[in-house]
XYZ file of N, CA, C and O in Angstrom:
408
model
N 128.566 71.748 97.794
C 127.379 71.536 96.976
C 126.638 72.708 96.649
O 126.150 73.309 97.948
N 126.167 73.268 95.581
C 125.563 74.364 95.197
C 124.030 74.210 95.549
O 123.539 73.220 95.343
N 123.517 75.337 96.238
C 122.092 75.323 96.507
C 121.367 75.270 95.205
O 121.710 76.072 94.209
N 120.061 74.441 94.986
C 119.434 74.562 94.034
C 118.572 75.855 94.027
O 118.098 76.230 95.161
N 117.948 76.145 92.640
C 117.309 77.276 92.732
C 116.210 77.046 91.917
O 116.338 76.138 90.959
N 115.199 77.715 91.958
C 114.072 77.625 90.967
C 113.702 79.031 90.259
O 114.145 80.139 90.805
N 113.223 79.151 89.216
C 112.955 80.409 88.397
C 111.548 80.906 88.873
O 110.688 80.317 89.112
N 111.444 82.246 88.883
C 110.235 82.853 89.197
C 109.816 83.897 88.010
O 110.817 84.663 87.672
N 108.657 83.805 87.482
C 108.254 84.843 86.486
C 107.131 85.479 86.834
O 106.274 84.964 87.261
N 107.274 86.847 86.928
C 106.186 87.589 87.337
C 105.842 88.811 86.453
O 107.033 89.203 85.853
N 104.895 89.183 86.197
C 104.594 90.365 85.453
C 104.509 91.644 86.389
O 103.529 91.683 87.531
N 105.322 92.775 86.318
C 105.229 93.860 87.071
C 105.017 95.262 86.363
O 105.544 95.372 85.299
N 104.383 96.105 86.771
C 104.339 97.371 86.273
C 105.738 98.012 86.116
O 106.497 97.955 87.011
N 106.032 98.573 84.859
C 107.452 98.668 84.490
C 108.017 99.903 85.657
O 109.023 99.787 85.994
N 107.064 100.994 86.004
C 107.460 102.001 86.943
C 107.672 101.497 88.209
O 108.548 101.772 88.975
N 106.699 100.522 88.691
C 106.999 99.932 90.091
C 108.275 99.251 90.007
O 109.003 99.117 91.163
N 108.586 98.311 88.946
C 109.853 97.539 89.058
C 111.029 98.473 88.991
O 111.811 98.260 89.847
N 111.007 99.606 88.166
C 112.165 100.530 88.257
C 112.264 101.202 89.638
O 113.332 101.160 90.248
N 111.137 101.601 90.307
C 111.285 102.241 91.427
C 111.981 101.277 92.815
O 112.686 101.666 93.386
N 111.381 100.012 92.750
C 111.813 99.007 93.614
C 113.443 98.852 93.247
O 114.020 98.702 94.306
N 113.669 98.655 91.948
C 114.827 98.138 91.589
C 115.890 99.398 91.982
O 117.054 98.887 92.507
N 115.765 100.626 91.806
C 116.505 101.823 92.340
C 116.737 101.590 93.770
O 117.809 101.931 94.376
N 115.820 101.565 94.783
C 115.778 101.398 95.997
C 116.586 100.230 96.315
O 117.644 100.385 97.373
N 116.247 99.083 95.908
C 117.148 97.896 96.127
C 118.769 98.191 95.818
O 119.707 97.823 96.640
N 118.970 98.851 94.772
C 120.232 99.109 94.142
C 120.993 100.036 95.357
O 122.124 99.637 95.808
N 120.337 100.995 95.783
C 120.966 101.971 96.569
C 121.274 101.270 97.831
O 122.294 101.430 98.646
N 120.517 100.087 98.335
C 120.487 99.294 99.494
C 121.697 98.240 99.267
O 122.113 97.681 100.253
N 122.061 98.229 98.040
C 122.879 96.855 97.781
C 122.726 95.591 97.722
O 123.163 94.733 98.038
N 120.992 95.418 97.451
C 120.433 94.299 97.650
C 120.090 93.870 96.284
O 119.282 94.378 95.656
N 120.621 92.885 95.804
C 120.085 92.162 94.404
C 118.636 91.981 94.641
O 118.066 91.358 95.480
N 117.970 92.030 93.390
C 116.273 91.880 93.323
C 116.215 90.396 93.688
O 115.332 90.089 94.455
N 116.969 89.481 93.312
C 116.657 88.025 93.558
C 116.781 87.729 95.187
O 116.057 87.175 95.680
N 117.755 88.413 95.624
C 117.888 88.430 97.262
C 116.573 88.849 97.921
O 116.253 88.282 98.802
N 116.141 89.996 97.505
C 114.868 90.703 98.131
C 113.619 89.694 97.825
O 112.953 89.572 98.692
N 113.644 89.141 96.867
C 112.436 88.353 96.447
C 112.532 87.194 97.455
O 111.683 86.532 98.067
N 113.807 86.690 97.763
C 114.044 85.553 98.549
C 113.679 85.834 100.001
O 112.939 84.913 100.803
N 114.123 86.905 100.410
C 113.880 87.405 101.756
C 112.309 87.530 101.634
O 111.818 87.169 102.895
N 111.531 88.133 100.825
C 110.180 88.281 100.795
C 109.557 86.874 101.089
O 108.502 86.770 101.860
N 109.827 85.947 100.327
C 109.317 84.591 100.386
C 109.639 83.985 101.967
O 108.715 83.379 102.184
N 110.789 84.265 102.359
C 111.183 83.651 103.641
C 110.144 84.319 104.715
O 109.838 83.515 105.696
N 109.983 85.517 104.604
C 109.113 86.174 105.514
C 107.665 85.732 105.280
O 106.980 85.647 106.405
N 107.163 85.418 104.182
C 105.983 84.814 103.993
C 105.932 83.615 104.814
O 104.862 83.265 105.427
N 106.863 82.797 104.733
C 107.028 81.348 105.604
C 106.894 81.772 106.917
O 106.160 80.978 107.728
N 107.722 82.375 107.160
C 107.937 82.800 108.915
C 106.568 83.375 109.388
O 106.239 83.115 110.546
N 106.014 84.301 108.774
C 104.904 84.825 109.301
C 103.421 84.178 108.924
O 102.466 84.445 109.437
N 103.800 83.102 108.183
C 102.420 82.332 107.661
C 101.503 83.211 107.023
O 100.250 82.767 107.156
N 102.058 84.281 106.170
C 101.107 84.980 105.538
C 101.845 86.101 105.012
O 103.231 86.152 105.239
N 101.397 87.305 104.335
C 101.940 88.366 103.921
C 102.644 89.007 105.161
O 101.999 89.167 106.273
N 103.842 89.551 105.134
C 104.610 90.184 106.278
C 104.284 91.587 106.466
O 105.061 92.178 107.165
N 103.066 92.016 105.988
C 102.733 93.302 106.291
C 101.327 93.474 106.113
O 100.493 92.334 105.618
N 100.563 94.470 106.647
C 99.090 94.536 106.794
C 98.462 94.738 105.353
O 99.118 95.785 104.838
N 97.491 94.183 105.000
C 96.746 94.547 103.638
C 95.684 94.899 104.003
O 94.795 94.219 104.470
N 95.423 96.174 103.616
C 93.766 96.955 104.074
C 93.677 97.995 103.211
O 94.546 98.655 102.761
N 92.314 98.535 103.008
C 92.024 99.734 102.355
C 92.152 100.936 103.483
O 91.694 100.773 104.326
N 92.976 101.718 102.979
C 93.114 103.001 103.680
C 91.701 103.507 104.213
O 91.001 103.525 103.528
N 91.655 104.081 105.670
C 90.428 104.664 105.880
C 90.292 105.975 105.519
O 88.990 106.140 105.157
N 91.203 106.641 104.898
C 91.032 107.985 104.464
C 91.359 108.160 102.859
O 92.051 107.058 102.561
N 91.072 109.017 102.061
C 91.651 108.989 100.761
C 92.962 109.740 100.803
O 93.013 110.861 101.116
N 93.929 108.834 100.345
C 95.418 109.282 100.210
C 95.374 110.207 98.926
O 94.732 109.961 97.806
N 95.949 111.363 98.893
C 96.284 112.114 97.745
C 97.395 111.816 97.219
O 98.525 111.704 97.648
N 97.384 111.541 95.858
C 98.492 111.456 95.047
C 98.420 112.344 93.933
O 97.583 112.426 92.895
N 99.159 113.265 93.913
C 99.318 114.559 93.051
C 99.521 114.031 91.575
O 98.956 114.456 90.606
N 100.279 112.995 91.335
C 100.591 112.518 89.956
C 99.310 112.086 89.225
O 99.419 111.760 88.168
N 98.200 111.509 90.131
C 97.148 110.976 89.643
C 95.981 111.961 89.664
O 94.693 111.376 88.961
N 96.161 113.052 90.104
C 94.896 114.058 90.070
C 94.967 114.784 88.812
O 95.940 115.055 88.169
N 93.714 115.242 88.402
C 93.694 116.204 87.401
C 94.033 117.656 87.893
O 94.117 117.915 88.917
N 94.151 118.598 86.896
C 94.593 119.939 87.228
C 93.433 120.436 88.193
O 93.700 121.201 89.017
N 92.277 120.242 87.725
C 90.888 120.826 88.619
C 91.057 120.231 89.999
O 90.768 120.980 90.972
N 91.463 119.011 90.200
C 91.426 118.234 91.451
C 92.446 118.806 92.165
O 92.461 119.189 93.469
N 93.510 119.095 91.682
C 94.654 119.664 92.371
C 94.615 120.893 92.809
O 94.721 121.360 93.867
N 93.943 121.741 92.057
C 93.645 123.183 92.503
C 92.509 123.194 93.325
O 92.679 124.080 94.401
N 91.559 122.387 93.390
C 90.701 122.273 94.509
C 91.181 121.971 95.799
O 90.985 122.505 96.928
N 92.098 120.874 95.829
C 92.965 120.639 96.988
C 93.755 121.484 97.630
O 93.734 121.699 98.914
N 94.523 122.520 96.799
C 95.257 123.419 97.338
C 94.326 124.445 97.768
O 94.791 125.086 98.887
N 93.340 124.600 97.020
C 92.386 125.794 97.677
C 91.760 125.454 98.899
O 91.719 126.390 99.954
N 91.563 124.227 99.073
C 90.996 123.653 100.462
C 92.073 123.849 101.564
O 91.842 124.481 102.566
N 93.320 123.596 101.329
C 94.481 124.092 101.926
C 94.461 125.315 102.508
O 94.655 125.594 103.584
N 94.393 126.071 101.608
C 94.600 127.556 101.563
C 93.353 128.073 102.575
O 93.611 128.872 103.401
N 92.208 127.654 102.443
C 91.025 127.952 103.134
C 91.470 127.594 104.632
O 90.855 128.366 105.709
N 91.938 126.323 104.762
C 92.094 125.856 106.112
C 93.159 126.727 106.882
O 93.158 127.077 107.968
N 94.241 127.413 106.202
C 95.121 128.177 106.661
C 94.608 129.501 107.150
O 94.759 129.996 108.310
N 93.662 130.081 106.363
C 92.832 131.162 106.522
C 92.022 131.057 107.645
O 91.960 132.054 108.602
N 91.394 129.971 107.630
C 90.381 129.883 109.102
C 91.172 129.144 110.253
O 90.287 129.302 111.234
N 92.458 129.139 110.295
C 93.247 128.670 111.577
C 93.152 127.363 111.805
O 93.162 126.770 112.876
N 92.673 126.356 110.950
C 92.676 124.999 111.028
C 93.921 124.520 110.762
O 94.092 123.351 110.070
N 94.957 124.799 111.126
C 96.241 124.105 110.870
C 97.164 124.044 112.269
O 96.647 124.786 113.141
N 98.212 123.580 112.258
C 99.081 123.305 113.302
C 100.406 123.451 112.814
O 100.686 122.720 111.666
N 101.422 123.930 113.508
C 102.836 124.040 113.128
C 103.287 122.587 113.019
O 102.987 121.715 113.766
N 104.173 122.417 112.060
C 104.868 121.117 111.745
C 105.508 120.598 113.021
O 105.504 119.319 113.195
N 105.967 121.496 113.711
C 107.008 121.040 114.824
C 105.961 120.360 115.938
O 106.352 119.458 116.659
N 104.754 120.784 116.062
C 103.673 120.302 117.077
C 103.320 118.968 116.460
O 103.031 118.081 117.279
N 103.143 118.959 115.329
C 102.813 117.528 114.540
C 103.551 116.700 114.890
O 103.289 115.427 115.109
N 104.992 116.826 114.357
C 106.146 115.862 114.715
C 106.348 115.611 116.166
O 106.728 114.384 116.505
N 106.137 116.660 117.022
C 106.107 116.097 118.549
C 105.129 115.304 118.870
O 105.228 114.382 119.753
N 103.864 115.654 118.464
C 102.778 114.576 118.880
C 102.945 113.037 118.395
O 102.626 112.226 119.014
N 103.629 113.043 117.116
C 103.841 112.001 116.431
C 104.941 110.911 117.448
O 104.721 109.820 117.698
N 106.059 111.793 117.792
C 107.160 111.141 118.487
C 106.580 110.776 119.981
O 106.847 109.632 120.284
N 105.671 111.427 120.282
C 105.205 110.933 121.820
C 104.403 109.857 121.353
O 104.323 108.998 122.230
N 103.424 109.742 120.629
C 102.650 108.705 120.383
C 103.351 107.384 120.053
O 102.844 106.482 120.582
N 104.380 107.601 119.191
C 105.238 106.336 118.935
C 106.249 105.883 119.890
O 107.035 105.103 119.846
N 106.488 106.949 120.972
C 107.488 106.627 121.974
C 108.866 107.008 121.612
O 109.678 106.098 122.038
N 108.952 107.845 120.576
C 110.258 108.051 120.165
C 111.166 108.917 120.894
O 110.680 109.957 121.320
């Protein structure tokens, strides 16, 4: 006997939809299966299966920055380098691995 299904209609930003579908396609997961998995996780977790909160710091998104904001951010980074307020990437990754127990 076939499992009954229900239709779901949702409005999604086109760019978000495309990016998510591209990732799911790469993983070999049909969108309907991903949505079904998401709903099952909501049931199992008795809420959203991930933390929802406002980030503590301002995240930089170059695609949403004006040219002036981008230049300001790049200049700040350059000044940090000149002032020695930087760490080698290897140290940063080593610290992360240590903190995460990897």
